[in-house]
CSV table of C-alpha atoms (C1' of nucleotides) in Angstrom, one decimal:
chain,number,residue,atom,x,y,z
R,163,MET,CA,-1.1,7.1,-15.3
R,164,SER,CA,-3.5,9.1,-17.3
R,165,LYS,CA,-6.1,6.5,-17.1
R,166,GLN,CA,-6.3,6.2,-13.3
R,167,ILE,CA,-8.8,8.4,-11.5
R,168,GLN,CA,-7.2,11.1,-9.5
R,169,ARG,CA,-8.1,13.4,-6.7
R,170,LEU,CA,-10.1,16.4,-7.7
R,171,THR,CA,-8.2,19.7,-8.0
R,172,GLY,CA,-7.7,21.3,-4.6
R,173,MET,CA,-8.6,18.3,-2.6
R,174,HIS,CA,-6.2,16.5,-0.3
R,175,ASP,CA,-5.9,13.1,1.2
R,176,VAL,CA,-4.9,13.1,4.8
R,177,LEU,CA,-2.4,10.3,5.3
R,178,PRO,CA,-1.3,8.6,8.5
R,179,ASP,CA,1.8,10.7,8.8
R,180,ASP,CA,-0.3,13.9,9.1
R,181,ARG,CA,-2.8,12.4,11.5
R,182,PRO,CA,-1.0,13.4,14.6
R,183,TYR,CA,-1.2,17.1,13.6
R,184,TRP,CA,-5.0,16.8,13.1
R,185,ASP,CA,-5.5,15.0,16.3
R,186,LEU,CA,-3.5,17.5,18.3
R,187,ILE,CA,-5.1,20.5,16.7
R,188,ILE,CA,-8.6,19.2,17.2
R,189,ALA,CA,-8.0,18.0,20.7
R,190,THR,CA,-6.4,21.4,21.7
R,191,ALA,CA,-9.2,23.4,20.1
R,192,GLU,CA,-12.0,21.4,21.7
R,193,ASN,CA,-10.4,21.4,25.0
R,194,LEU,CA,-9.9,25.1,24.9
R,195,ALA,CA,-13.3,25.9,23.6
R,196,ARG,CA,-15.0,23.9,26.4
R,197,ARG,CA,-12.9,25.7,29.0
R,198,TYR,CA,-14.5,28.9,27.8
R,199,GLY,CA,-18.0,27.4,27.9
R,200,PHE,CA,-18.5,26.7,24.2
R,201,GLN,CA,-20.6,23.7,23.2
R,202,ARG,CA,-20.3,21.8,20.0
R,203,VAL,CA,-22.9,22.0,17.3
R,204,ASP,CA,-22.6,20.3,13.9
R,205,THR,CA,-24.6,21.6,11.0
R,206,PRO,CA,-25.0,20.0,7.5
R,207,ILE,CA,-22.3,20.4,4.9
R,208,ILE,CA,-25.0,21.4,2.4
R,209,GLU,CA,-27.5,24.2,2.8
R,210,ALA,CA,-30.0,26.1,0.7
R,211,THR,CA,-28.0,28.3,-1.7
R,212,GLU,CA,-30.2,31.2,-0.6
R,213,LEU,CA,-28.7,31.0,2.9
R,214,PHE,CA,-25.2,31.8,1.6
R,215,ILE,CA,-26.4,34.4,-0.9
R,216,ARG,CA,-28.2,36.3,1.8
R,217,GLY,CA,-25.5,35.7,4.4
R,218,VAL,CA,-22.7,36.8,2.2
R,219,GLY,CA,-24.4,40.0,1.0
R,220,GLU,CA,-26.1,41.5,-2.0
R,221,GLY,CA,-23.1,42.7,-3.9
R,222,SER,CA,-21.3,39.4,-3.6
R,223,ASP,CA,-22.7,37.5,-6.5
R,224,PHE,CA,-19.1,36.8,-7.4
R,225,PHE,CA,-19.2,34.0,-4.9
R,226,VAL,CA,-22.3,32.5,-6.1
R,227,GLN,CA,-21.2,32.4,-9.7
R,228,LYS,CA,-17.7,31.4,-9.3
R,229,GLU,CA,-16.7,30.3,-5.9
R,230,MET,CA,-19.4,28.1,-4.6
R,231,TYR,CA,-20.2,24.5,-5.3
R,232,THR,CA,-23.8,24.7,-6.2
R,233,ILE,CA,-26.1,21.9,-7.2
R,234,GLN,CA,-29.4,22.5,-9.1
R,235,GLU,CA,-31.8,19.9,-7.8
R,236,ALA,CA,-34.4,18.3,-10.1
R,237,ASP,CA,-37.2,20.2,-8.4
R,238,ASP,CA,-35.5,23.4,-9.3
R,239,SER,CA,-34.2,24.1,-5.8
R,240,SER,CA,-30.6,25.0,-5.4
R,241,ILE,CA,-28.3,23.7,-2.7
R,242,THR,CA,-24.7,24.6,-2.0
R,243,LEU,CA,-21.8,23.0,-0.2
R,244,ARG,CA,-21.0,25.4,2.6
R,245,PRO,CA,-18.3,27.9,1.8
R,246,GLU,CA,-18.2,29.0,5.5
R,247,PHE,CA,-19.7,28.1,8.8
R,248,THR,CA,-21.2,31.2,10.2
R,249,ALA,CA,-24.3,31.4,8.0
R,250,GLY,CA,-25.2,27.7,8.8
R,251,LEU,CA,-24.7,28.2,12.5
R,252,VAL,CA,-26.8,31.3,12.6
R,253,ARG,CA,-29.5,29.4,10.7
R,254,ALA,CA,-29.3,26.6,13.2
R,255,TYR,CA,-29.5,29.1,16.0
R,256,ILE,CA,-32.7,30.5,14.7
R,257,GLN,CA,-34.3,27.3,13.5
R,258,ASN,CA,-33.7,25.4,16.8
R,259,GLY,CA,-35.1,28.2,19.0
R,260,MET,CA,-31.7,29.1,20.5
R,261,PRO,CA,-32.8,32.8,20.7
R,262,SER,CA,-34.9,31.6,23.7
R,263,TRP,CA,-32.0,29.7,25.3
R,264,PRO,CA,-30.1,31.5,28.0
R,265,GLN,CA,-28.1,34.1,26.1
R,266,PRO,CA,-25.5,34.3,24.8
R,267,VAL,CA,-25.2,30.9,23.1
R,268,LYS,CA,-21.6,29.9,22.7
R,269,ILE,CA,-20.9,27.3,20.1
R,270,TYR,CA,-18.0,25.8,18.2
R,271,THR,CA,-17.8,23.4,15.3
R,272,ILE,CA,-15.2,21.5,13.3
R,273,GLY,CA,-15.6,20.2,9.8
R,274,PRO,CA,-15.0,20.7,6.1
R,275,SER,CA,-16.1,23.6,3.9
R,276,PHE,CA,-15.7,24.2,0.2
R,277,ARG,CA,-14.7,27.0,-2.2
R,278,ARG,CA,-14.0,26.6,-5.8
R,279,GLU,CA,-11.0,28.7,-6.5
R,280,ARG,CA,-7.5,27.9,-7.7
R,281,PRO,CA,-5.6,26.3,-4.9
R,282,GLN,CA,-2.4,27.8,-3.5
R,283,ALA,CA,-0.4,27.5,-0.3
R,284,GLY,CA,-2.8,27.0,2.5
R,285,ARG,CA,-5.9,27.4,0.4
R,286,LEU,CA,-7.6,24.3,-0.7
R,287,ARG,CA,-11.0,23.7,-2.3
R,288,GLN,CA,-12.0,21.5,0.5
R,289,HIS,CA,-10.5,22.5,3.8
R,290,SER,CA,-11.4,22.0,7.4
R,291,GLN,CA,-12.1,24.6,9.9
R,292,PHE,CA,-12.4,25.1,13.6
R,293,ASP,CA,-15.1,27.7,14.2
R,294,CYS,CA,-16.3,29.5,17.3
R,295,GLU,CA,-19.2,31.8,17.8
R,296,ILE,CA,-20.9,33.8,20.6
R,297,MET,CA,-24.4,34.6,19.5
R,298,GLY,CA,-26.8,37.0,21.3
R,299,GLU,CA,-24.3,39.2,23.0
R,300,ASP,CA,-23.0,42.7,22.2
R,301,ASP,CA,-20.6,43.1,25.0
R,302,PRO,CA,-17.1,43.8,23.8
R,303,ALA,CA,-15.9,41.3,26.3
R,304,ALA,CA,-17.5,38.7,24.0
R,305,ASP,CA,-15.4,39.9,21.2
R,306,VAL,CA,-12.3,39.6,23.3
R,307,GLU,CA,-13.3,36.2,24.5
R,308,VAL,CA,-13.6,34.9,21.0
R,309,MET,CA,-10.3,36.5,20.0
R,310,MET,CA,-8.5,34.9,22.9
R,311,VAL,CA,-9.8,31.5,22.0
R,312,ALA,CA,-8.1,32.0,18.7
R,313,MET,CA,-4.9,33.4,20.1
R,314,ASN,CA,-4.6,30.8,22.9
R,315,LEU,CA,-5.2,28.0,20.4
R,316,PHE,CA,-2.1,28.9,18.5
R,317,ARG,CA,-0.2,29.5,21.7
R,318,GLU,CA,-1.1,26.2,23.1
R,319,LEU,CA,0.0,24.6,19.9
R,320,GLY,CA,3.4,26.1,20.3
R,321,PHE,CA,3.4,28.9,17.8
R,322,LYS,CA,5.8,31.8,18.3
R,323,GLY,CA,5.8,35.3,16.8
R,324,LEU,CA,2.0,35.8,16.6
R,325,THR,CA,0.4,39.1,16.2
R,326,PHE,CA,-3.2,40.3,16.6
R,327,GLN,CA,-4.3,42.5,13.8
R,328,ILE,CA,-7.5,44.3,14.7
R,329,ASN,CA,-9.7,46.9,13.3
R,330,SER,CA,-13.3,48.1,13.5
R,331,THR,CA,-15.4,48.1,10.3
R,332,GLY,CA,-18.2,50.1,11.7
R,333,CYS,CA,-21.9,49.4,11.5
R,334,ARG,CA,-24.8,50.2,9.3
R,335,VAL,CA,-24.9,53.7,10.7
R,336,CYS,CA,-21.3,54.7,10.1
R,337,LYS,CA,-19.8,52.4,7.5
R,338,PRO,CA,-21.6,53.9,4.5
R,339,GLY,CA,-20.5,57.4,5.4
R,340,TYR,CA,-16.9,56.2,5.7
R,341,ILE,CA,-17.0,54.4,2.4
R,342,GLN,CA,-18.1,57.6,0.8
R,343,LYS,CA,-15.2,59.5,2.2
R,344,LEU,CA,-12.8,56.7,1.2
R,345,VAL,CA,-14.1,56.7,-2.3
R,346,ALA,CA,-13.8,60.4,-2.5
R,347,TYR,CA,-10.2,60.3,-1.4
R,348,LEU,CA,-9.3,57.5,-3.8
R,349,ASN,CA,-11.0,59.3,-6.7
R,350,ASP,CA,-8.8,62.3,-6.0
R,351,HIS,CA,-5.8,60.1,-6.5
R,352,ILE,CA,-7.2,57.8,-9.1
R,353,ASP,CA,-4.1,58.2,-11.3
R,354,LYS,CA,-2.0,56.5,-8.7
R,355,LEU,CA,-4.2,53.4,-8.5
R,356,ALA,CA,-3.4,50.2,-10.3
R,357,ASP,CA,-6.0,49.0,-12.8
R,358,ILE,CA,-7.1,46.3,-10.4
R,359,ASP,CA,-7.7,48.9,-7.6
R,360,LYS,CA,-9.7,51.1,-9.9
R,361,GLU,CA,-11.9,48.2,-10.5
R,362,ARG,CA,-12.2,47.5,-6.8
R,363,LEU,CA,-13.0,51.1,-6.2
R,364,THR,CA,-16.3,50.6,-8.1
R,365,LYS,CA,-17.0,47.1,-6.9
R,366,ASN,CA,-15.9,46.9,-3.3
R,367,PRO,CA,-14.0,50.0,-2.3
R,368,LEU,CA,-13.0,48.7,1.1
R,369,ARG,CA,-10.9,46.1,-0.6
R,370,VAL,CA,-8.6,48.8,-2.0
R,371,LEU,CA,-7.3,49.0,1.5
R,372,ASP,CA,-6.0,45.5,1.1
R,373,SER,CA,-4.2,46.3,-2.1
R,374,LYS,CA,-0.8,44.7,-2.7
R,375,ALA,CA,0.2,47.2,-5.4
R,376,PRO,CA,3.5,49.0,-4.7
R,377,GLY,CA,3.3,52.5,-3.3
R,378,MET,CA,0.0,52.0,-1.7
R,379,ASP,CA,1.4,52.3,1.9
R,380,GLU,CA,1.9,56.0,1.4
R,381,LEU,CA,-1.3,56.7,-0.5
R,382,LEU,CA,-3.5,54.7,1.9
R,383,GLY,CA,-1.7,56.2,4.9
R,384,GLY,CA,-3.2,59.5,3.9
R,385,ALA,CA,-6.6,58.1,3.3
R,386,PRO,CA,-9.4,58.4,5.8
R,387,HIS,CA,-9.2,55.6,8.4
R,388,ILE,CA,-12.4,54.1,9.5
R,389,ALA,CA,-11.4,54.2,13.2
R,390,ASP,CA,-11.6,58.0,12.9
R,391,HIS,CA,-15.1,57.9,11.4
R,392,LEU,CA,-17.0,55.5,13.6
R,393,CYS,CA,-20.3,56.4,15.2
R,394,ASP,CA,-20.4,56.8,19.0
R,395,ASP,CA,-21.6,53.3,19.6
R,396,CYS,CA,-18.9,51.7,17.4
R,397,ARG,CA,-16.2,53.9,18.7
R,398,GLU,CA,-17.1,53.0,22.3
R,399,HIS,CA,-17.2,49.4,21.4
R,400,TYR,CA,-13.8,49.4,19.7
R,401,ALA,CA,-12.3,51.3,22.6
R,402,GLU,CA,-13.5,48.8,25.1
R,403,VAL,CA,-12.2,45.9,23.0
R,404,ARG,CA,-8.8,47.5,23.1
R,405,SER,CA,-8.8,48.3,26.7
R,406,LEU,CA,-9.9,44.7,27.6
R,407,LEU,CA,-7.1,43.3,25.6
R,408,GLU,CA,-4.7,45.6,27.4
R,409,ALA,CA,-6.2,44.6,30.7
R,410,LEU,CA,-5.3,41.0,29.7
R,411,GLY,CA,-1.8,42.1,28.8
R,412,GLN,CA,-2.5,41.0,25.3
R,413,SER,CA,-0.7,43.1,22.7
R,414,TYR,CA,-2.3,43.9,19.4
R,415,ALA,CA,-1.7,45.9,16.2
R,416,GLU,CA,-4.3,48.2,15.0
R,417,ASN,CA,-4.5,47.7,11.3
R,418,TYR,CA,-6.6,50.2,9.5
R,419,ARG,CA,-6.2,48.2,6.3
R,420,LEU,CA,-7.6,45.1,7.7
R,421,VAL,CA,-11.0,44.7,6.0
R,422,ARG,CA,-13.0,41.6,5.6
R,423,GLY,CA,-14.7,41.3,2.3
R,424,ILE,CA,-18.0,40.0,3.4
R,425,ASP,CA,-20.8,42.5,4.0
R,426,TYR,CA,-22.1,41.1,7.2
R,427,TYR,CA,-19.2,42.2,9.3
R,428,THR,CA,-19.8,45.0,11.8
R,429,LYS,CA,-17.6,46.6,14.4
R,430,THR,CA,-14.7,44.3,15.4
R,431,VAL,CA,-12.7,42.5,12.7
R,432,PHE,CA,-9.5,40.6,13.5
R,433,GLU,CA,-6.9,38.2,12.3
R,434,VAL,CA,-4.0,36.4,13.9
R,435,TRP,CA,-0.9,36.6,11.8
R,436,GLN,CA,2.1,34.4,11.6
R,437,GLU,CA,4.9,35.2,9.2
R,438,GLY,CA,5.8,32.9,6.4
R,439,ILE,CA,2.8,30.9,5.1
R,440,GLY,CA,3.2,32.2,1.5
R,441,ALA,CA,0.9,35.0,0.7
R,442,GLN,CA,-1.4,34.1,3.6
R,443,ALA,CA,-0.1,35.2,6.9
R,444,ALA,CA,-3.4,34.9,8.6
R,445,LEU,CA,-3.9,31.8,10.7
R,446,CYS,CA,-7.5,32.7,11.4
R,447,GLY,CA,-10.0,35.5,10.8
R,448,GLY,CA,-13.1,36.7,12.4
R,449,GLY,CA,-15.2,39.5,13.6
R,450,ARG,CA,-18.6,40.7,14.7
R,451,TYR,CA,-21.7,40.3,12.6
R,452,ASP,CA,-24.6,42.0,14.4
R,453,GLY,CA,-26.9,42.1,11.4
R,454,LEU,CA,-26.6,38.6,10.0
R,455,ALA,CA,-29.3,36.9,12.0
R,456,GLU,CA,-31.8,39.4,10.7
R,457,ASP,CA,-30.6,39.1,7.2
R,458,ILE,CA,-31.6,35.5,7.2
R,459,GLY,CA,-34.9,36.0,8.8
R,460,GLY,CA,-34.2,35.8,12.5
R,461,PRO,CA,-34.4,38.2,15.4
R,462,PRO,CA,-31.7,40.8,16.0
R,463,THR,CA,-28.8,38.8,17.4
R,464,PRO,CA,-25.5,40.6,17.9
R,465,SER,CA,-22.8,38.0,17.5
R,466,VAL,CA,-19.1,37.5,17.1
R,467,GLY,CA,-17.0,34.6,15.9
R,468,PHE,CA,-13.9,33.4,14.1
R,469,GLY,CA,-12.8,30.5,11.9
R,470,SER,CA,-9.4,29.0,11.4
R,471,GLY,CA,-8.3,26.6,8.7
R,472,ILE,CA,-6.8,23.4,10.0
R,473,GLU,CA,-4.7,22.7,7.0
R,474,ARG,CA,-3.2,26.1,7.3
R,475,ILE,CA,-2.5,25.6,10.9
R,476,ILE,CA,-0.6,22.4,10.0
R,477,LEU,CA,1.4,24.3,7.4
R,478,GLY,CA,2.3,26.8,10.1
R,479,MET,CA,3.3,24.1,12.6
R,480,LYS,CA,5.6,22.5,10.1
R,481,GLU,CA,7.2,25.8,9.3
R,482,GLN,CA,7.7,26.6,12.9
R,483,GLY,CA,9.0,23.1,13.6
R,484,VAL,CA,6.2,22.4,16.0
R,485,GLU,CA,5.8,18.6,16.2
R,486,PRO,CA,2.8,16.7,17.6
R,487,PRO,CA,3.3,13.6,19.6
R,488,SER,CA,3.4,10.7,17.1
R,489,ALA,CA,1.0,7.8,17.4
R,490,ALA,CA,2.0,5.0,19.7
R,491,PRO,CA,3.0,1.8,17.8
R,492,LEU,CA,1.2,-1.5,18.5
R,493,PRO,CA,3.2,-3.2,21.2
R,494,VAL,CA,2.8,-6.8,20.0
R,495,LEU,CA,3.1,-8.9,16.8
R,496,VAL,CA,1.9,-12.4,16.8
R,497,ALA,CA,4.0,-14.7,14.6
R,498,HIS,CA,3.3,-18.3,13.5
R,499,PHE,CA,4.2,-21.0,11.0
R,500,GLY,CA,0.9,-21.6,9.2
R,501,GLY,CA,-1.5,-24.4,9.6
R,502,ALA,CA,-2.6,-25.2,13.1
R,503,THR,CA,-0.2,-22.6,14.5
R,504,LYS,CA,-1.8,-19.9,12.4
R,505,SER,CA,-5.2,-20.8,13.9
R,506,ALA,CA,-3.8,-20.5,17.4
R,507,ALA,CA,-2.0,-17.2,16.5
R,508,VAL,CA,-5.2,-15.7,15.1
R,509,LYS,CA,-7.1,-16.7,18.3
R,510,LEU,CA,-4.4,-15.3,20.5
R,511,ALA,CA,-4.3,-12.0,18.6
R,512,PHE,CA,-8.0,-11.5,19.0
R,513,GLU,CA,-7.9,-12.4,22.7
R,514,LEU,CA,-5.2,-9.8,23.2
R,515,ARG,CA,-7.2,-7.1,21.4
R,516,GLY,CA,-10.2,-8.1,23.4
R,517,ALA,CA,-8.2,-7.5,26.5
R,518,GLY,CA,-7.3,-4.1,25.3
R,519,ILE,CA,-3.8,-4.9,24.1
R,520,GLY,CA,-2.8,-3.7,20.6
R,521,ALA,CA,-1.7,-6.6,18.6
R,522,ARG,CA,-0.7,-7.1,14.9
R,523,LEU,CA,-1.2,-10.5,13.4
R,524,ALA,CA,1.4,-11.7,10.9
R,525,PHE,CA,-0.5,-12.6,7.7
R,526,ALA,CA,0.9,-15.5,5.6
R,527,ARG,CA,-1.2,-17.2,3.0
R,528,ARG,CA,1.3,-19.9,2.5
R,529,GLY,CA,3.5,-19.7,5.5
R,530,ARG,CA,6.4,-17.3,6.0
R,531,SER,CA,9.8,-17.3,7.3
R,532,MET,CA,10.4,-16.3,10.9
R,533,LYS,CA,12.9,-13.8,9.7
R,534,SER,CA,10.3,-12.1,7.6
R,535,GLN,CA,7.9,-11.9,10.5
R,536,MET,CA,10.5,-10.5,12.7
R,537,ARG,CA,11.3,-7.9,10.1
R,538,GLU,CA,7.7,-6.9,10.0
R,539,ALA,CA,7.7,-6.5,13.8
R,540,GLY,CA,10.8,-4.4,13.7
R,541,ARG,CA,9.4,-2.2,10.9
R,542,HIS,CA,6.4,-1.4,13.0
R,543,ASP,CA,8.3,-0.8,16.2
R,544,ALA,CA,6.6,-3.7,18.1
R,545,ARG,CA,7.9,-4.3,21.5
R,546,TYR,CA,7.3,-8.0,21.7
R,547,VAL,CA,6.9,-10.8,19.1
R,548,LEU,CA,4.7,-13.6,20.3
R,549,ILE,CA,5.7,-16.8,18.6
R,550,ILE,CA,3.5,-19.8,18.2
R,551,GLY,CA,5.2,-22.8,16.6
R,552,ASP,CA,4.3,-26.5,16.7
R,553,ASP,CA,6.2,-26.9,19.9
R,554,GLU,CA,4.5,-24.1,21.7
R,555,LEU,CA,1.1,-25.3,20.3
R,556,ALA,CA,1.7,-28.8,21.7
R,557,GLN,CA,2.4,-27.5,25.1
R,558,GLY,CA,-0.1,-24.7,25.1
R,559,GLU,CA,2.6,-22.1,25.4
R,560,VAL,CA,3.8,-19.0,23.6
R,561,THR,CA,7.4,-17.7,23.1
R,562,VAL,CA,7.8,-14.1,24.0
R,563,LYS,CA,10.6,-12.4,22.0
R,564,PRO,CA,11.3,-8.8,23.2
R,565,LEU,CA,12.7,-6.5,20.4
R,566,ALA,CA,14.3,-4.1,22.7
R,567,ASP,CA,17.7,-4.7,24.1
R,568,GLY,CA,18.0,-5.8,27.7
R,569,GLU,CA,14.9,-8.0,28.0
R,570,GLU,CA,15.2,-11.8,28.0
R,571,GLN,CA,13.2,-14.0,25.7
R,572,THR,CA,10.8,-16.2,27.7
R,573,ARG,CA,8.1,-18.7,27.3
R,574,MET,CA,4.8,-19.1,29.1
R,575,PRO,CA,1.4,-20.7,29.0
R,576,VAL,CA,-0.9,-18.8,26.6
R,577,GLU,CA,-3.4,-18.2,29.4
R,578,ARG,CA,-0.9,-16.0,31.2
R,579,ILE,CA,0.3,-13.9,28.3
R,580,ALA,CA,-2.4,-11.2,28.4
R,581,ALA,CA,-1.9,-10.5,32.1
R,582,TRP,CA,1.9,-10.6,31.7
R,583,LEU,CA,1.8,-8.1,28.8
R,584,GLU,CA,-0.6,-5.8,30.6
R,585,GLU,CA,1.8,-5.6,33.5
R,586,ARG,CA,4.9,-5.0,31.3
R,587,LEU,CA,3.2,-2.5,29.1
R,588,SER,CA,1.8,-0.4,31.9
R,589,GLU,CA,5.3,0.1,33.4
H,293,G,C1',-10.7,33.5,-15.1
H,294,C,C1',-5.2,35.3,-15.4
H,295,G,C1',0.3,34.7,-14.8
H,296,G,C1',5.2,32.0,-13.2
H,297,G,C1',7.5,27.2,-12.1
H,298,U,C1',7.4,21.9,-12.4
H,299,G,C1',6.0,16.9,-14.6
H,300,U,C1',11.3,10.3,-15.5
H,301,G,C1',9.5,3.3,-11.0
H,302,G,C1',6.0,4.1,-4.4
H,303,U,C1',9.3,8.6,-2.9
H,304,G,C1',13.6,11.8,-4.1
H,305,U,C1',16.6,12.5,-8.2
H,306,A,C1',20.3,11.6,-12.7
H,307,G,C1',20.3,11.5,-17.9
H,308,G,C1',19.1,15.9,-22.5
H,309,G,C1',17.9,12.9,-30.3
H,310,G,C1',20.3,6.6,-31.5
H,311,U,C1',19.9,-0.3,-29.7
H,312,U,C1',18.3,-3.5,-22.6
H,313,A,C1',16.4,4.7,-19.1
H,314,A,C1',20.6,5.1,-14.2
H,315,C,C1',21.1,6.0,-8.8
H,316,A,C1',19.4,6.4,-3.7
H,317,C,C1',15.6,5.4,-0.3
H,318,G,C1',11.4,2.3,0.1
H,319,U,C1',9.0,-2.6,-1.0
H,320,C,C1',9.5,-8.1,-1.5
H,321,U,C1',12.7,-12.6,-1.3
H,322,G,C1',16.9,-15.1,0.3
H,323,G,C1',21.8,-15.4,3.4
H,324,U,C1',20.3,-23.7,5.9
H,325,U,C1',17.2,-26.4,9.9
H,326,G,C1',11.9,-21.4,14.0
H,327,U,C1',14.1,-15.1,15.7
H,328,G,C1',14.2,-8.2,13.6
H,329,G,C1',17.3,-3.7,13.5
H,330,C,C1',23.5,-3.6,10.6
H,331,C,C1',25.6,-6.1,6.4
H,332,C,C1',25.4,-9.1,1.8
H,333,A,C1',22.9,-11.2,-2.6
H,334,G,C1',18.8,-11.0,-5.7
H,335,A,C1',13.8,-9.6,-7.4
H,336,A,C1',9.6,-6.7,-8.6
H,337,G,C1',8.3,-1.9,-10.1
H,338,A,C1',8.6,3.5,-15.3
H,339,U,C1',5.0,2.4,-22.3
H,340,C,C1',10.1,9.1,-19.1
H,341,G,C1',2.1,13.5,-17.5
H,342,U,C1',-1.3,13.0,-22.2
H,343,G,C1',-2.1,13.7,-27.4
H,344,G,C1',-0.1,15.4,-31.8
H,345,G,C1',4.2,17.1,-34.8
H,346,U,C1',9.5,17.2,-36.7
H,347,U,C1',13.1,13.1,-37.7
H,348,C,C1',15.5,7.1,-40.5
H,349,A,C1',15.3,7.5,-35.0
H,350,A,C1',12.2,11.3,-29.5
H,351,A,C1',12.3,10.6,-22.4
H,352,U,C1',15.4,14.2,-25.0
H,353,C,C1',13.3,19.2,-30.1
H,354,C,C1',8.3,21.8,-31.4
H,355,C,C1',2.9,22.6,-30.3
H,356,A,C1',-1.4,21.7,-27.6
H,357,C,C1',-3.7,19.9,-23.5
H,358,C,C1',-3.8,18.0,-18.5
H,359,A,C1',-2.1,17.7,-13.6
H,360,C,C1',0.7,19.5,-9.6
H,361,U,C1',2.7,23.9,-7.4
H,362,C,C1',3.3,29.2,-6.3
H,363,G,C1',1.0,33.8,-7.0
H,364,C,C1',-3.1,37.2,-8.9
H,365,C,C1',-8.4,37.8,-8.7
H,366,C,C1',-11.5,36.7,-4.4
H,367,C,C1',-11.3,35.6,0.6
H,368,A,C1',-16.0,32.6,3.7
RNA sequence: GCGGGUGUGGUGUAGGGGUUAACACGUCUGGUUGUGGCCCAGAAGAUCGUGGGUUCAAAUCCCACCACUCGCCCCA
């Protein structure tokens, strides 16, 4: 056991049993996104490290050192497996001249991303994400549109008990002032903070709001809330987001403790929560990032988007008992007795496949009992076994054995079988 | 990086110092001459996560490591 090569920590194999979940989620997401006018864009899995450093923010060297898969190239350049999608998509927007496309540009993408952290429930080192962005639009309606793609995705997948958690994180004008007030308040109560929160207070004060330490509800309830310290522009924007949600009849919970750790977020931040996925209740997270395009060398481009981890959605579906339709079994198995009958069986199997009929061929290096081939057909839920023996071969026929009750076994010329099956299978 | 839990055939488990490690499911074969699902019989498959230590004797006790898992940190 120890000698065999194993999967890397935090990586997962997707086996056939899980495939229906993936297919359903991807199909639902793409269908939904297209109905809202999003178009698919795929960007490389690897980008210049610099892109993520700038995208993620000055103070976030933590990611660079510990959480990103970074490769030093021989020519001294540094490249990184994408830890998120937004930076790459904004880069693609700028580089491909999308600022001069009709605005806004609405794009979605699906693919893997990477983070080097200790895995836990719903958090893998490689995980796949569905990601939607509206770039070049500052209308709060765009925020709401993106939010509703997320919410409706989970609804269409059959989730129950979802809540919108929303907040505004301010902008370059009002956020710094708020942080000062928050820090001042927390410093006044520093004795009540856990060690870890004291550390956060110096490194990333907003994160203290996310503290899981006991007794924080009360302390933070008395802290200044950012919604009360927004500048006029941000306050107006936030108010309109809420009123549009209300106009849609969409409920939401204002969560003053909802902060996203990345510097580029401005104004709207949101998550969709579902109870019960371990410590991670969020099915998706997103928000507005009006300054990011400029940070990475592009024109001012107010934008909003969200990402949602597919593995985590699957976890949630399993917890909620949401089942995707399972893959349809192959309708036919072609059985034979080796030798010349095998050749004929091989030929028949390929003819059927060419005609669009799914067919499994019984393999048998040295011949195999009929019983064994029948068992194989049964195991795979085939509907018909087509048998070619010496007798059939001599007469150019094939025996059709139905596996379901109620159908009679028949025999017919091989030339007729494809048409016959097509008719039966389309019923 | 830190902490908890768990490591026995493919899967799920039992066993808890002493000669051939048990059970279920799964897999494969067979139950006459060319016909599945149930049933019956049989087979394959595990150096009991790895390495070291204690002992006459270790899957069982001790230590370390590794992996998986849950959580913390961080959250893209």
